[in-house]
mmCIF file of C-alpha atoms in Angstrom:
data_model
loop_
_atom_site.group_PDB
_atom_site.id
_atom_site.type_symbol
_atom_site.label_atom_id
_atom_site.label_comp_id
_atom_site.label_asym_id
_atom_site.label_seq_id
_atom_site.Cartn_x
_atom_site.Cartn_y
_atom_site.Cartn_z
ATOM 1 C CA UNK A 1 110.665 81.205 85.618
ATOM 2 C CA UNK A 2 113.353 79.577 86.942
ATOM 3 C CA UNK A 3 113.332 75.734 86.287
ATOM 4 C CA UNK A 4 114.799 73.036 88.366
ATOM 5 C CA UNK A 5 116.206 69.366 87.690
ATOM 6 C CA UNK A 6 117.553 69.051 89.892
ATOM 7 C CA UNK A 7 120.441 70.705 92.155
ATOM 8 C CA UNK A 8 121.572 73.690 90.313
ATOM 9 C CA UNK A 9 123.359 76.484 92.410
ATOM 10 C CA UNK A 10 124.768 77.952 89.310
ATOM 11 C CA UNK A 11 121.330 78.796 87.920
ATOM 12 C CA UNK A 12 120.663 82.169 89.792
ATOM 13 C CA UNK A 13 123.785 83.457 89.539
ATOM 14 C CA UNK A 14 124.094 82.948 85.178
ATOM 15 C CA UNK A 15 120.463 84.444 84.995
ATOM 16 C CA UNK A 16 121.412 87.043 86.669
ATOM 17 C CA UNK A 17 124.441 87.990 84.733
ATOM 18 C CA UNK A 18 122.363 87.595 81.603
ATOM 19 C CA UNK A 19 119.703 90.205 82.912
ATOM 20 C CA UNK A 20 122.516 92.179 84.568
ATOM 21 C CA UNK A 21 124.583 92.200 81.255
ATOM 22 C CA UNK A 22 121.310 93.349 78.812
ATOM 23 C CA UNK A 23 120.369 96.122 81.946
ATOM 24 C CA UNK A 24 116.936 93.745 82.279
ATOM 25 C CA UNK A 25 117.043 93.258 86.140
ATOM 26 C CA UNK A 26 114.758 95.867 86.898
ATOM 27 C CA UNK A 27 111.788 95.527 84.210
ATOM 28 C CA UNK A 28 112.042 91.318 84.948
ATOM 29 C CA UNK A 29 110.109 89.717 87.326
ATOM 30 C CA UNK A 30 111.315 86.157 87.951
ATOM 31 C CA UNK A 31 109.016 83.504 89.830
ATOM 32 C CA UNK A 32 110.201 79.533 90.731
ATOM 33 C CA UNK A 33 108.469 77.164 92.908
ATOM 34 C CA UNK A 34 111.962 76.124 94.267
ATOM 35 C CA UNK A 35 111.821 78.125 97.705
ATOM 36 C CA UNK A 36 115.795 78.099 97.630
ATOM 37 C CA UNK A 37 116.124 79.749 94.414
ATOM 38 C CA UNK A 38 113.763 82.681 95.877
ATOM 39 C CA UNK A 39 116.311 82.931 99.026
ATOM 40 C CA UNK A 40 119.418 83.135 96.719
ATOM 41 C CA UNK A 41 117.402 85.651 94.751
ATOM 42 C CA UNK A 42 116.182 87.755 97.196
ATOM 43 C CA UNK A 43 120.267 87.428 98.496
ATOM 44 C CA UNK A 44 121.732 88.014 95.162
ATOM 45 C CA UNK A 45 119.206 90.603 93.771
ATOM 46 C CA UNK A 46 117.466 92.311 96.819
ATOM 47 C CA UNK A 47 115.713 94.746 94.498
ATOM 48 C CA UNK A 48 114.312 92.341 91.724
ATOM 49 C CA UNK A 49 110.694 91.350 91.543
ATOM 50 C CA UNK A 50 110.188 87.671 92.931
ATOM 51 C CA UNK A 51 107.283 85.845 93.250
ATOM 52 C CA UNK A 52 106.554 81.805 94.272
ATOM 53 C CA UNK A 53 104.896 79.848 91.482
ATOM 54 C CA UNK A 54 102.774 76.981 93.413
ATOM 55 C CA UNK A 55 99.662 74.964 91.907
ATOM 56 C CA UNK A 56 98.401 74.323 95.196
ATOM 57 C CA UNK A 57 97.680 76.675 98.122
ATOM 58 C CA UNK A 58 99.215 74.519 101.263
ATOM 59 C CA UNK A 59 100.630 77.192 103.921
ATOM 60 C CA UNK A 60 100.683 79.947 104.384
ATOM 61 C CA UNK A 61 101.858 81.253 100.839
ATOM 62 C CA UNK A 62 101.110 85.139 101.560
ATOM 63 C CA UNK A 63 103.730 84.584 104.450
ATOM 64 C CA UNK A 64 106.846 83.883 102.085
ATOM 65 C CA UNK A 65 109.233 87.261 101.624
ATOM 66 C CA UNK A 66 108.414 87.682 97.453
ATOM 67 C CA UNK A 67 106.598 90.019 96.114
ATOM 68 C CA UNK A 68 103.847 88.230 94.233
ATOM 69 C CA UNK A 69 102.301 84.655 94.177
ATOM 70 C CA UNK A 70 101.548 82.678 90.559
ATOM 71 C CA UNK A 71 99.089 80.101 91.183
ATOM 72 C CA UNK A 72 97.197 77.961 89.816
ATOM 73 C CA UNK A 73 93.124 78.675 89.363
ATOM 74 C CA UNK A 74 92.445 76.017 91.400
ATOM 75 C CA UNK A 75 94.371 77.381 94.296
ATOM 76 C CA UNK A 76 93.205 80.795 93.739
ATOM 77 C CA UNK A 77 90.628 81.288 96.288
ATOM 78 C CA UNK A 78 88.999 84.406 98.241
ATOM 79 C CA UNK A 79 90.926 84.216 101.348
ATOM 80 C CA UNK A 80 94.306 83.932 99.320
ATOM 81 C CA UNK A 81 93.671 86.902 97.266
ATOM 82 C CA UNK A 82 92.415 88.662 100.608
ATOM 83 C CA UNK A 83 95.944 87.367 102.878
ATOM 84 C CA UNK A 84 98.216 88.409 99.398
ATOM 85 C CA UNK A 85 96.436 91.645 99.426
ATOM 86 C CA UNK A 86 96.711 92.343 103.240
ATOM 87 C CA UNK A 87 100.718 92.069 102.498
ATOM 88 C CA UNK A 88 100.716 94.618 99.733
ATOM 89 C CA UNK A 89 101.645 91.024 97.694
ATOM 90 C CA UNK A 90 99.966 90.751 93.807
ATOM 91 C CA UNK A 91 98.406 87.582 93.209
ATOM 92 C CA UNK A 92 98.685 86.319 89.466
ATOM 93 C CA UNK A 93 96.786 83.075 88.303
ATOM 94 C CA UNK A 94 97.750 81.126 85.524
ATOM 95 C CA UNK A 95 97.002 79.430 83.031
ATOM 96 C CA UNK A 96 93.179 81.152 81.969
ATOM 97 C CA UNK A 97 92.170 80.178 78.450
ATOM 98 C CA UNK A 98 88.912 81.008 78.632
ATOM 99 C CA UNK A 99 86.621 83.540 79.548
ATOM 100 C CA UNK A 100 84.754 82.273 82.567
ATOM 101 C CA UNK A 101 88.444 81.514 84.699
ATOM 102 C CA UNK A 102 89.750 85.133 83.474
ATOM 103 C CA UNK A 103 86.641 86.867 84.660
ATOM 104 C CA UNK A 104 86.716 84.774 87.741
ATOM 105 C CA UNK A 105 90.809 85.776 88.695
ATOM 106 C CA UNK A 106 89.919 89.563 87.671
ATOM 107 C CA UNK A 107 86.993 89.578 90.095
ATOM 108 C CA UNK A 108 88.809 87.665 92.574
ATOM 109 C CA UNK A 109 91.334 90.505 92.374
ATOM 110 C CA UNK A 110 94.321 88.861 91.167
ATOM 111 C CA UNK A 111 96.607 91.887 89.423
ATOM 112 C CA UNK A 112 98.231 88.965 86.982
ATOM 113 C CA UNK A 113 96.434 86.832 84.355
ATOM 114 C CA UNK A 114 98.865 84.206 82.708
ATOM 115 C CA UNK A 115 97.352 83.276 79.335
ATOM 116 C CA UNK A 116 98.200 81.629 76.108
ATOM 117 C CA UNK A 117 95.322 83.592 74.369
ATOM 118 C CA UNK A 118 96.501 86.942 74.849
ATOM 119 C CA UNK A 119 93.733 88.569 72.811
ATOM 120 C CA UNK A 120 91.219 86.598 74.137
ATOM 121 C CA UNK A 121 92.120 88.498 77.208
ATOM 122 C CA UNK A 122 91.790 91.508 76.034
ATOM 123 C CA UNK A 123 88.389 91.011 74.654
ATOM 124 C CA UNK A 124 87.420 89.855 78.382
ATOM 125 C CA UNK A 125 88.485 93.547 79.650
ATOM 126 C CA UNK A 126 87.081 94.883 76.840
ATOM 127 C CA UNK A 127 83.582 93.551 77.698
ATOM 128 C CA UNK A 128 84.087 93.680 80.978
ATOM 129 C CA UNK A 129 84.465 97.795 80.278
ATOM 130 C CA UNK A 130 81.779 98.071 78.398
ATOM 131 C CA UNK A 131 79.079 96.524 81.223
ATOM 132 C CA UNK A 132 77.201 98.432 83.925
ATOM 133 C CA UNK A 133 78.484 98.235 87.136
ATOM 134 C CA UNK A 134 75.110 96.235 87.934
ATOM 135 C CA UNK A 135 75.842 93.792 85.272
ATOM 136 C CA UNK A 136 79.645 93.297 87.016
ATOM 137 C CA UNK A 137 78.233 92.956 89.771
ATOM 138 C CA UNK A 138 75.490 90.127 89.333
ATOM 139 C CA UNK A 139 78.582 88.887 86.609
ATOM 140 C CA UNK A 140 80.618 88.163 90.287
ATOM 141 C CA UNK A 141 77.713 87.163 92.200
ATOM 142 C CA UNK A 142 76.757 84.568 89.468
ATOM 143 C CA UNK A 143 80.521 83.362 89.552
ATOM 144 C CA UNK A 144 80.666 82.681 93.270
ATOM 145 C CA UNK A 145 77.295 80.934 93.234
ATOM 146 C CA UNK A 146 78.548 78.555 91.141
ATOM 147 C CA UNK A 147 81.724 77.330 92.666
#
């Protein structure tokens, strides 16, 4: 993620020379919420993986030229996840800690769980495997009837 504090038109270029210099540029994806940063990237890099990080869903945020969206639960919402997946666009949400808002952004569709319990997350795809489609299902419907 690429931070802001400001004006900083040297911060693209140095993180790219890092990633270019280690031969990380194309297994990194790198997200900001500073829309200029994503222009200089897409610019600088045309081939790297970028993707807007917003905690609110004003706009239209499918529209922007990146190639995935990281938002925030609360702005992750059925006819986001339907507009990112229209664009070929992933749709990540962050931050999940629990199991209820990671089944919720799995059914939902979102390609991208961002987590600081990593194997808590894993046990939520593990039981998730190990259900019935039926229970999945009802699991979704139950979700939705409660937002």
């Amino acid at each position: 993620e690429l931070k802001y504090y400001g004006p900083d038109p040297e911060l693209v270029p140095a993180t790219l020379a890092v990633l270019n210099e280690y031969e990380l540029l194309e297994e990194s994806e790198l997200m900001s919420l500073d829309r200029s940063a994503l222009r200089q990237l897409r610019e600088k890099a045309p081939k790297a993986r970028i993707g807007f990080l917003s905690a609110v869903a004003l706009g239209r945020l499918a529209q922007l030229d990146v190639d995935f969206l990281a938002v925030s639960k609360g702005a992750a919402t059925t006819s986001l996840a339907a507009a990112t997946a229209d664009r070929g666009m992933e749709l990540c949400v962050w931050t999940l800690n629990d199991r209820k808002s990671i089944s919720a952004a799995i059914d939902l569709g979102a390609e991208g769980i961002i987590t600081d319990d990593v194997p808590l997350y894993f046990d939520v795809l593990r039981v998730r495997r190990e259900m019935s489609e039926l229970e999945r299902l009802l699991l979704r419907f139950v979700g939705r009837a409660r937002r």
